[in-house]
Short mmCIF file of N, CA, C and O in Angstrom, two decimals:
data_model
loop_
_atom_site.label_atom_id
_atom_site.label_comp_id
_atom_site.label_asym_id
_atom_site.label_seq_id
_atom_site.Cartn_x
_atom_site.Cartn_y
_atom_site.Cartn_z
N GLU A 254 13.23 -0.60 -3.72
CA GLU A 254 13.94 0.28 -2.69
C GLU A 254 13.20 0.56 -1.44
O GLU A 254 11.88 0.64 -1.55
N LEU A 255 13.89 0.23 -0.24
CA LEU A 255 13.26 0.32 0.90
C LEU A 255 14.03 1.19 1.81
O LEU A 255 15.21 1.15 2.00
N GLU A 256 13.42 2.30 2.40
CA GLU A 256 14.29 3.23 3.26
C GLU A 256 13.41 3.27 4.76
O GLU A 256 12.36 3.58 4.76
N ILE A 257 14.08 3.45 5.74
CA ILE A 257 13.53 3.52 7.09
C ILE A 257 14.20 4.62 7.83
O ILE A 257 15.54 4.56 7.81
N ASP A 258 13.46 5.59 8.22
CA ASP A 258 14.04 6.70 9.07
C ASP A 258 13.07 7.01 10.23
O ASP A 258 12.04 7.67 10.22
N GLY A 259 13.45 6.44 11.34
CA GLY A 259 12.73 6.37 12.77
C GLY A 259 11.24 5.79 12.44
O GLY A 259 11.04 4.60 12.14
N HIS A 260 10.35 6.60 12.55
CA HIS A 260 8.79 6.23 12.50
C HIS A 260 8.40 6.17 11.10
O HIS A 260 7.27 5.89 10.79
N ILE A 261 9.23 6.55 10.25
CA ILE A 261 8.76 6.74 8.63
C ILE A 261 9.38 5.61 7.92
O ILE A 261 10.54 5.32 8.12
N ILE A 262 8.73 4.98 6.97
CA ILE A 262 9.21 3.95 6.09
C ILE A 262 8.72 4.21 4.74
O ILE A 262 7.57 4.73 4.48
N ARG A 263 9.81 4.13 3.70
CA ARG A 263 9.43 4.50 2.35
C ARG A 263 9.80 3.27 1.55
O ARG A 263 10.83 2.65 1.81
N SER A 264 8.88 3.10 0.47
CA SER A 264 9.26 2.03 -0.52
C SER A 264 8.93 2.66 -1.88
O SER A 264 8.07 3.31 -2.12
N ARG A 265 9.79 2.37 -2.97
CA ARG A 265 9.56 2.67 -4.34
C ARG A 265 9.77 1.54 -5.31
O ARG A 265 10.78 0.71 -5.08
N SER A 266 8.80 1.19 -6.10
CA SER A 266 8.92 0.27 -6.96
C SER A 266 8.66 0.66 -8.45
O SER A 266 7.60 1.25 -8.75
N ALA A 267 9.55 0.29 -9.38
CA ALA A 267 9.33 0.68 -10.78
C ALA A 267 8.46 -0.24 -11.30
O ALA A 267 8.55 -1.56 -10.86
N VAL A 268 7.40 0.08 -11.99
CA VAL A 268 6.51 -0.89 -12.76
C VAL A 268 6.39 -0.78 -14.07
O VAL A 268 6.47 0.42 -14.64
N LYS A 269 5.75 -1.62 -14.99
CA LYS A 269 5.31 -1.49 -16.29
C LYS A 269 3.80 -1.69 -16.31
O LYS A 269 3.39 -2.53 -15.49
N GLN A 270 3.25 -0.69 -16.83
CA GLN A 270 1.65 -0.84 -16.89
C GLN A 270 1.24 -0.78 -18.39
O GLN A 270 1.98 -0.16 -19.31
N HIS A 271 0.14 -1.49 -18.45
CA HIS A 271 -0.55 -1.43 -19.74
C HIS A 271 -1.36 -0.21 -19.94
O HIS A 271 -2.35 0.03 -19.30
N GLY A 272 -0.99 0.65 -20.99
CA GLY A 272 -1.65 1.96 -21.22
C GLY A 272 -2.66 1.75 -22.31
O GLY A 272 -2.94 0.57 -22.81
N PRO A 273 -3.13 2.69 -22.64
CA PRO A 273 -4.20 2.68 -23.88
C PRO A 273 -3.54 1.83 -25.05
O PRO A 273 -2.50 2.22 -25.41
N GLY A 274 -4.39 1.22 -25.60
CA GLY A 274 -3.91 0.37 -26.96
C GLY A 274 -2.94 -0.74 -26.67
O GLY A 274 -2.34 -1.35 -27.32
N GLY A 275 -2.68 -1.01 -25.34
CA GLY A 275 -2.01 -2.10 -24.71
C GLY A 275 -0.53 -1.89 -24.66
O GLY A 275 0.38 -2.75 -24.44
N ARG A 276 -0.07 -0.56 -25.01
CA ARG A 276 1.33 -0.27 -24.96
C ARG A 276 1.86 -0.17 -23.53
O ARG A 276 1.04 0.13 -22.64
N LEU A 277 3.07 -0.54 -23.21
CA LEU A 277 3.67 -0.46 -22.01
C LEU A 277 4.24 0.81 -21.63
O LEU A 277 4.75 1.50 -22.36
N VAL A 278 3.64 1.25 -20.33
CA VAL A 278 4.23 2.50 -19.91
C VAL A 278 4.91 2.35 -18.63
O VAL A 278 4.60 1.59 -17.82
N ASP A 279 6.18 3.05 -18.57
CA ASP A 279 6.86 3.02 -17.25
C ASP A 279 6.08 3.90 -16.15
O ASP A 279 5.60 4.80 -16.28
N GLY A 280 6.04 3.24 -14.94
CA GLY A 280 5.53 3.76 -13.85
C GLY A 280 6.21 3.70 -12.71
O GLY A 280 7.19 2.93 -12.53
N MET A 281 5.67 4.21 -11.50
CA MET A 281 6.21 4.12 -10.16
C MET A 281 5.45 3.86 -9.04
O MET A 281 4.12 4.66 -9.20
N ILE A 282 5.45 3.05 -8.22
CA ILE A 282 4.63 3.08 -7.00
C ILE A 282 5.43 3.57 -5.74
O ILE A 282 6.32 2.82 -5.38
N ALA A 283 5.11 4.62 -5.08
CA ALA A 283 5.93 5.13 -3.91
C ALA A 283 5.08 5.01 -2.73
O ALA A 283 4.01 5.71 -2.89
N TRP A 284 5.43 4.17 -1.81
CA TRP A 284 4.72 4.03 -0.55
C TRP A 284 5.39 4.71 0.58
O TRP A 284 6.55 4.76 0.69
N GLU A 285 4.65 5.54 1.41
CA GLU A 285 5.18 6.13 2.71
C GLU A 285 4.37 5.98 3.80
O GLU A 285 3.16 6.21 3.62
N ALA A 286 4.77 5.46 4.88
CA ALA A 286 3.88 5.35 6.18
C ALA A 286 4.70 6.16 7.19
O ALA A 286 5.85 6.15 7.43
N HIS A 287 3.84 6.82 8.00
CA HIS A 287 4.46 7.55 9.27
C HIS A 287 3.63 6.76 10.39
O HIS A 287 2.69 7.12 10.83
N GLY A 288 4.40 5.72 10.96
CA GLY A 288 3.81 4.95 11.97
C GLY A 288 2.77 3.86 11.26
O GLY A 288 2.68 3.72 10.12
N LEU A 289 2.11 3.10 11.98
CA LEU A 289 1.22 2.07 11.49
C LEU A 289 -0.15 2.58 11.11
O LEU A 289 -0.87 1.96 10.49
N GLY A 290 -0.42 3.79 11.45
CA GLY A 290 -1.86 4.39 11.44
C GLY A 290 -2.04 5.24 10.20
O GLY A 290 -3.19 5.42 9.73
N TYR A 291 -1.02 5.60 9.44
CA TYR A 291 -1.14 6.60 8.34
C TYR A 291 -0.21 6.32 7.21
O TYR A 291 1.04 6.06 7.53
N GLY A 292 -0.63 6.27 6.02
CA GLY A 292 0.30 5.75 4.93
C GLY A 292 -0.27 6.58 3.62
O GLY A 292 -1.45 6.87 3.53
N THR A 293 0.67 6.78 2.64
CA THR A 293 0.38 7.23 1.29
C THR A 293 0.90 6.23 0.29
O THR A 293 1.96 5.76 0.46
N ILE A 294 0.17 5.97 -0.75
CA ILE A 294 0.80 5.35 -1.91
C ILE A 294 0.48 6.27 -3.21
O ILE A 294 -0.54 6.54 -3.51
N ARG A 295 1.62 6.48 -3.76
CA ARG A 295 1.43 7.45 -5.05
C ARG A 295 1.80 6.73 -6.28
O ARG A 295 2.85 6.08 -6.36
N PHE A 296 0.85 6.42 -7.06
CA PHE A 296 0.87 5.75 -8.29
C PHE A 296 1.24 6.78 -9.52
O PHE A 296 0.63 7.85 -9.71
N THR A 297 2.27 6.61 -10.30
CA THR A 297 2.60 7.31 -11.49
C THR A 297 2.77 6.45 -12.59
O THR A 297 3.18 5.16 -12.57
N GLY A 298 2.52 7.04 -13.79
CA GLY A 298 2.57 6.13 -15.08
C GLY A 298 1.56 6.46 -16.08
O GLY A 298 1.53 7.69 -16.49
N ILE A 299 0.66 5.68 -16.31
CA ILE A 299 -0.47 5.82 -17.08
C ILE A 299 -1.35 6.97 -16.57
O ILE A 299 -2.06 7.55 -17.38
N ALA A 300 -1.53 7.00 -15.31
CA ALA A 300 -2.05 8.23 -14.60
C ALA A 300 -1.47 8.28 -13.32
O ALA A 300 -0.93 7.59 -12.64
N GLU A 301 -1.81 9.43 -12.51
CA GLU A 301 -1.35 9.88 -11.21
C GLU A 301 -2.64 9.68 -10.29
O GLU A 301 -3.61 10.10 -10.56
N VAL A 302 -2.26 8.82 -9.34
CA VAL A 302 -3.28 8.56 -8.12
C VAL A 302 -2.72 8.70 -6.80
O VAL A 302 -1.51 7.96 -6.63
N LEU A 303 -3.09 9.46 -5.88
CA LEU A 303 -2.63 9.55 -4.59
C LEU A 303 -3.53 8.75 -3.85
O LEU A 303 -4.74 9.04 -3.68
N PHE A 304 -3.25 7.71 -3.06
CA PHE A 304 -4.03 6.85 -2.24
C PHE A 304 -3.60 7.04 -0.77
O PHE A 304 -2.41 6.85 -0.56
N VAL A 305 -4.42 7.52 0.05
CA VAL A 305 -4.26 7.85 1.38
C VAL A 305 -5.04 6.69 2.33
O VAL A 305 -6.10 6.59 2.09
N ASN A 306 -4.35 6.08 3.30
CA ASN A 306 -5.02 5.27 4.14
C ASN A 306 -4.82 5.54 5.59
O ASN A 306 -3.75 5.82 5.87
N ALA A 307 -5.82 5.34 6.47
CA ALA A 307 -5.79 5.60 7.83
C ALA A 307 -6.33 4.17 8.53
O ALA A 307 -7.32 3.96 8.20
N VAL A 308 -5.65 3.87 9.48
CA VAL A 308 -6.05 2.70 10.28
C VAL A 308 -6.08 2.95 11.62
O VAL A 308 -5.03 3.46 12.19
N THR A 309 -7.18 2.64 12.34
CA THR A 309 -7.33 2.79 13.79
C THR A 309 -7.70 1.48 14.34
O THR A 309 -8.66 0.92 14.02
N PRO A 310 -7.03 0.96 15.45
CA PRO A 310 -7.49 -0.13 16.20
C PRO A 310 -8.90 0.24 16.81
O PRO A 310 -8.92 1.27 17.39
N VAL A 311 -9.66 -0.70 16.71
CA VAL A 311 -11.02 -0.69 17.49
C VAL A 311 -11.09 -1.55 18.76
O VAL A 311 -11.45 -1.09 19.74
N ASP A 312 -10.47 -2.71 18.53
CA ASP A 312 -10.24 -3.72 19.71
C ASP A 312 -9.30 -4.68 19.42
O ASP A 312 -8.57 -4.51 18.37
N GLU A 313 -9.23 -5.77 20.30
CA GLU A 313 -8.12 -6.66 19.86
C GLU A 313 -8.15 -7.33 18.54
O GLU A 313 -7.08 -7.85 17.99
N GLU A 314 -9.36 -7.43 17.92
CA GLU A 314 -9.52 -8.16 16.64
C GLU A 314 -10.01 -7.34 15.62
O GLU A 314 -9.99 -7.81 14.40
N HIS A 315 -10.29 -6.04 15.84
CA HIS A 315 -10.68 -5.33 14.56
C HIS A 315 -10.01 -4.00 14.54
O HIS A 315 -9.61 -3.43 15.56
N ILE A 316 -9.97 -3.54 13.25
CA ILE A 316 -9.45 -2.16 12.81
C ILE A 316 -10.54 -1.39 12.08
O ILE A 316 -11.15 -2.09 11.27
N ASP A 317 -10.44 -0.18 12.04
CA ASP A 317 -11.14 0.64 11.10
C ASP A 317 -10.21 1.07 10.04
O ASP A 317 -9.08 1.67 10.49
N VAL A 318 -10.44 1.01 8.73
CA VAL A 318 -9.53 1.41 7.72
C VAL A 318 -10.38 2.32 6.81
O VAL A 318 -11.40 2.06 6.55
N ARG A 319 -9.69 3.54 6.76
CA ARG A 319 -10.29 4.51 5.68
C ARG A 319 -9.19 4.79 4.61
O ARG A 319 -8.14 4.90 4.76
N PHE A 320 -9.89 4.73 3.36
CA PHE A 320 -9.07 5.08 2.14
C PHE A 320 -9.67 6.33 1.54
O PHE A 320 -10.93 6.66 1.43
N SER A 321 -8.90 7.03 1.03
CA SER A 321 -9.10 8.22 0.25
C SER A 321 -8.18 8.18 -1.10
O SER A 321 -7.07 7.79 -1.02
N PHE A 322 -8.70 8.78 -2.15
CA PHE A 322 -7.99 8.84 -3.41
C PHE A 322 -8.04 10.13 -4.01
O PHE A 322 -9.13 11.02 -3.88
N TRP A 323 -7.00 10.74 -4.42
CA TRP A 323 -6.96 11.96 -5.07
C TRP A 323 -6.44 11.75 -6.64
O TRP A 323 -5.32 11.14 -6.82
N LEU A 324 -7.02 12.60 -7.42
CA LEU A 324 -6.56 12.61 -8.88
C LEU A 324 -6.28 14.08 -9.36
O LEU A 324 -7.05 14.80 -8.84
N PRO A 325 -5.21 14.38 -10.02
CA PRO A 325 -4.93 15.71 -10.33
C PRO A 325 -6.00 16.25 -11.43
O PRO A 325 -6.50 15.31 -12.25
N LYS A 326 -6.39 17.39 -11.24
CA LYS A 326 -7.41 18.00 -12.29
C LYS A 326 -7.06 17.94 -13.64
O LYS A 326 -7.94 17.79 -14.52
N ASP A 327 -5.70 18.10 -13.96
CA ASP A 327 -5.22 18.19 -15.26
C ASP A 327 -4.92 16.89 -15.85
O ASP A 327 -4.28 16.75 -16.91
N GLY A 328 -4.95 15.76 -15.25
CA GLY A 328 -4.55 14.52 -15.71
C GLY A 328 -5.69 13.64 -16.45
O GLY A 328 -6.81 14.21 -16.51
N PRO A 329 -5.29 12.57 -16.90
CA PRO A 329 -6.26 11.68 -17.55
C PRO A 329 -7.30 11.16 -16.77
O PRO A 329 -7.13 10.11 -16.26
N VAL A 330 -8.35 11.81 -16.57
CA VAL A 330 -9.27 11.49 -15.39
C VAL A 330 -9.87 10.21 -15.59
O VAL A 330 -9.93 9.26 -14.71
N ARG A 331 -10.36 9.81 -16.82
CA ARG A 331 -10.75 8.35 -16.93
C ARG A 331 -9.77 7.17 -16.60
O ARG A 331 -9.97 6.27 -15.89
N LEU A 332 -8.45 7.38 -17.02
CA LEU A 332 -7.52 6.45 -16.72
C LEU A 332 -7.30 6.44 -15.27
O LEU A 332 -7.02 5.43 -14.45
N GLY A 333 -7.38 7.60 -14.67
CA GLY A 333 -6.92 7.67 -13.11
C GLY A 333 -8.25 6.87 -12.41
O GLY A 333 -8.08 6.29 -11.40
N GLN A 334 -9.51 7.20 -12.75
CA GLN A 334 -10.70 6.57 -12.23
C GLN A 334 -10.70 5.02 -12.48
O GLN A 334 -11.00 4.25 -11.56
N ALA A 335 -10.13 4.54 -13.63
CA ALA A 335 -9.96 3.21 -13.90
C ALA A 335 -8.92 2.51 -12.84
O ALA A 335 -9.07 1.45 -12.32
N LEU A 336 -7.84 3.14 -12.70
CA LEU A 336 -6.86 2.92 -11.83
C LEU A 336 -7.40 2.77 -10.35
O LEU A 336 -7.19 1.77 -9.63
N VAL A 337 -8.10 3.81 -9.91
CA VAL A 337 -8.72 3.64 -8.43
C VAL A 337 -9.68 2.45 -8.43
O VAL A 337 -9.64 1.75 -7.51
N SER A 338 -10.59 2.12 -9.56
CA SER A 338 -11.30 1.00 -9.34
C SER A 338 -10.56 -0.18 -9.25
O SER A 338 -10.97 -1.18 -8.66
N GLU A 339 -9.38 -0.31 -10.19
CA GLU A 339 -8.53 -1.60 -9.95
C GLU A 339 -7.87 -1.60 -8.60
O GLU A 339 -8.00 -2.75 -8.05
N ILE A 340 -7.50 -0.60 -7.92
CA ILE A 340 -6.95 -0.60 -6.63
C ILE A 340 -8.01 -1.10 -5.60
O ILE A 340 -7.81 -1.94 -5.00
N CYS A 341 -9.18 -0.55 -5.74
CA CYS A 341 -10.35 -0.94 -4.89
C CYS A 341 -10.72 -2.46 -5.16
O CYS A 341 -10.95 -3.19 -4.15
N ARG A 342 -10.61 -2.98 -6.35
CA ARG A 342 -10.95 -4.29 -6.62
C ARG A 342 -9.89 -5.28 -5.88
O ARG A 342 -10.33 -6.29 -5.30
N GLN A 343 -8.67 -4.92 -6.00
CA GLN A 343 -7.58 -5.53 -5.29
C GLN A 343 -7.58 -5.61 -3.70
O GLN A 343 -7.57 -6.55 -3.11
N LEU A 344 -8.14 -4.27 -3.30
CA LEU A 344 -8.34 -4.51 -1.74
C LEU A 344 -9.33 -5.18 -1.41
O LEU A 344 -9.34 -5.98 -0.26
N GLU A 345 -10.45 -5.35 -1.97
CA GLU A 345 -11.62 -5.98 -1.80
C GLU A 345 -11.15 -7.63 -1.65
O GLU A 345 -11.61 -8.41 -0.84
N GLU A 346 -10.36 -7.98 -2.75
CA GLU A 346 -9.93 -9.37 -2.90
C GLU A 346 -8.92 -9.68 -1.71
O GLU A 346 -8.83 -10.89 -1.18
N ASP A 347 -8.37 -8.69 -1.00
CA ASP A 347 -7.41 -8.84 0.22
C ASP A 347 -8.07 -9.08 1.43
O ASP A 347 -7.55 -9.58 2.45
N ILE A 348 -9.33 -8.70 1.61
CA ILE A 348 -9.91 -8.83 2.81
C ILE A 348 -9.91 -10.22 3.52
O ILE A 348 -9.70 -10.13 4.70
N PRO A 349 -10.36 -11.23 2.71
CA PRO A 349 -10.17 -12.55 3.23
C PRO A 349 -8.92 -12.81 3.84
O PRO A 349 -8.78 -13.79 4.78
N ILE A 350 -7.88 -12.47 3.19
CA ILE A 350 -6.38 -12.51 3.58
C ILE A 350 -6.24 -11.82 4.93
O ILE A 350 -5.70 -12.57 5.93
N TRP A 351 -6.66 -10.77 5.08
CA TRP A 351 -6.46 -9.94 6.36
C TRP A 351 -7.32 -10.66 7.54
O TRP A 351 -6.85 -10.71 8.53
N GLU A 352 -8.50 -11.00 7.03
CA GLU A 352 -9.32 -11.54 8.18
C GLU A 352 -8.65 -12.92 8.73
O GLU A 352 -9.12 -13.36 9.92
N HIS A 353 -7.93 -13.60 8.05
CA HIS A 353 -7.29 -14.84 8.62
C HIS A 353 -5.93 -14.80 8.64
O HIS A 353 -5.15 -15.83 8.96
N LYS A 354 -5.27 -13.76 8.75
CA LYS A 354 -3.87 -13.31 8.77
C LYS A 354 -3.40 -13.65 10.27
O LYS A 354 -4.00 -13.20 11.27
N ILE A 355 -2.26 -14.31 10.51
CA ILE A 355 -1.84 -14.79 11.81
C ILE A 355 -0.23 -14.37 11.80
O ILE A 355 0.24 -14.24 10.67
N HIS A 356 0.17 -14.21 12.89
CA HIS A 356 1.72 -13.85 12.99
C HIS A 356 2.54 -15.14 13.12
O HIS A 356 2.21 -16.03 13.76
N ARG A 357 3.48 -15.19 12.34
CA ARG A 357 4.25 -16.56 12.21
C ARG A 357 5.70 -15.91 12.50
O ARG A 357 6.33 -15.08 11.71
N PRO A 358 6.40 -16.44 13.60
CA PRO A 358 7.71 -15.92 13.95
C PRO A 358 8.75 -16.14 12.91
O PRO A 358 9.71 -15.39 12.64
N GLN A 359 8.70 -17.29 12.22
CA GLN A 359 9.45 -17.69 11.28
C GLN A 359 8.75 -18.05 9.86
O GLN A 359 8.50 -19.11 9.46
N PRO A 360 8.24 -16.84 9.19
CA PRO A 360 7.50 -17.08 8.05
C PRO A 360 8.27 -17.74 6.92
O PRO A 360 9.48 -17.53 6.70
N VAL A 361 7.62 -18.57 6.17
CA VAL A 361 8.08 -18.98 4.77
C VAL A 361 7.92 -17.84 3.82
O VAL A 361 6.90 -17.50 3.61
N LEU A 362 9.12 -17.37 3.22
CA LEU A 362 9.07 -16.23 2.41
C LEU A 362 9.57 -16.63 1.01
O LEU A 362 10.33 -17.61 1.01
N CYS A 363 9.30 -15.94 -0.09
CA CYS A 363 9.61 -16.21 -1.43
C CYS A 363 10.59 -14.78 -1.74
O CYS A 363 10.42 -14.12 -0.95
N ALA A 364 11.26 -15.07 -2.73
CA ALA A 364 12.12 -13.75 -3.16
C ALA A 364 11.40 -12.42 -3.30
O ALA A 364 12.00 -11.42 -2.94
N GLY A 365 10.00 -12.44 -3.58
CA GLY A 365 9.31 -11.33 -3.89
C GLY A 365 8.91 -10.73 -2.55
O GLY A 365 8.43 -9.67 -2.23
N ASP A 366 9.10 -11.26 -1.27
CA ASP A 366 8.83 -11.12 0.04
C ASP A 366 9.93 -10.42 0.76
O ASP A 366 9.82 -10.28 2.01
N LYS A 367 11.03 -10.04 0.09
CA LYS A 367 12.18 -9.54 0.84
C LYS A 367 12.09 -8.48 1.62
O LYS A 367 12.85 -8.24 2.53
N GLY A 368 10.94 -7.65 1.63
CA GLY A 368 10.76 -6.48 2.41
C GLY A 368 9.90 -6.78 3.69
O GLY A 368 9.77 -5.92 4.59
N ILE A 369 9.43 -8.01 3.85
CA ILE A 369 8.77 -8.37 5.12
C ILE A 369 9.42 -8.24 6.41
O ILE A 369 9.05 -7.68 7.26
N MET A 370 10.65 -8.80 6.37
CA MET A 370 11.42 -8.83 7.76
C MET A 370 11.94 -7.47 8.10
O MET A 370 11.84 -6.96 9.05
N PRO A 371 12.43 -6.44 7.09
CA PRO A 371 12.65 -5.22 7.55
C PRO A 371 11.35 -4.33 8.03
O PRO A 371 11.31 -3.56 9.00
N PHE A 372 10.31 -4.65 7.19
CA PHE A 372 8.97 -4.03 7.82
C PHE A 372 8.72 -4.65 9.09
O PHE A 372 8.20 -3.65 10.03
N ARG A 373 8.82 -5.68 9.44
CA ARG A 373 8.56 -6.27 10.80
C ARG A 373 9.41 -5.63 11.95
O ARG A 373 9.06 -5.32 12.95
N ARG A 374 10.66 -5.46 11.53
CA ARG A 374 11.78 -4.80 12.59
C ARG A 374 11.26 -3.26 12.68
O ARG A 374 11.16 -2.84 13.77
N TRP A 375 10.75 -2.63 11.66
CA TRP A 375 10.36 -1.24 11.80
C TRP A 375 9.15 -1.22 12.64
O TRP A 375 8.84 -0.30 13.34
N SER A 376 8.19 -2.13 12.38
CA SER A 376 6.71 -2.05 13.15
C SER A 376 6.93 -2.47 14.56
O SER A 376 6.11 -1.99 15.39
N LYS A 377 8.03 -3.18 15.07
CA LYS A 377 8.19 -3.43 16.40
C LYS A 377 8.22 -2.30 17.36
O LYS A 377 7.96 -2.20 18.64
N GLN A 378 8.79 -1.04 16.70
CA GLN A 378 9.06 0.13 17.63
C GLN A 378 7.69 0.78 18.04
O GLN A 378 7.60 1.37 19.06
N PHE A 379 6.54 0.21 17.63
CA PHE A 379 5.21 0.70 17.90
C PHE A 379 4.42 -0.32 18.77
O PHE A 379 3.19 0.04 19.14
N LEU A 380 4.98 -1.24 19.21
CA LEU A 380 4.44 -2.21 20.23
C LEU A 380 4.29 -1.61 21.56
O LEU A 380 5.12 -0.88 22.14
#
């Protein structure tokens, strides 16, 4: 699901997560951005995690990115910490992609990339 409301964009994705003992657990990833500089991602399912990111341009080629994570006090802390570790691992893996990313006016997209063009249209309002 993708929803755009002025400077706010929201996306929700239903996911299946491997929980304790390998059992599958229904989960949700809900992303919300207020402009290009601030966003949240809320993970639910095997554990709840709120991931907050803030992005600040430094110059023409660099940005400063800050990430914060919140776990509920009454939730499964170890599972939440494991989820945060996995999110951090994936973010680290994405750094080489971000460092070499270029804009292509007519990108080659696959079926899983269907949100790219609406995201680009939303992003243009901030240029």
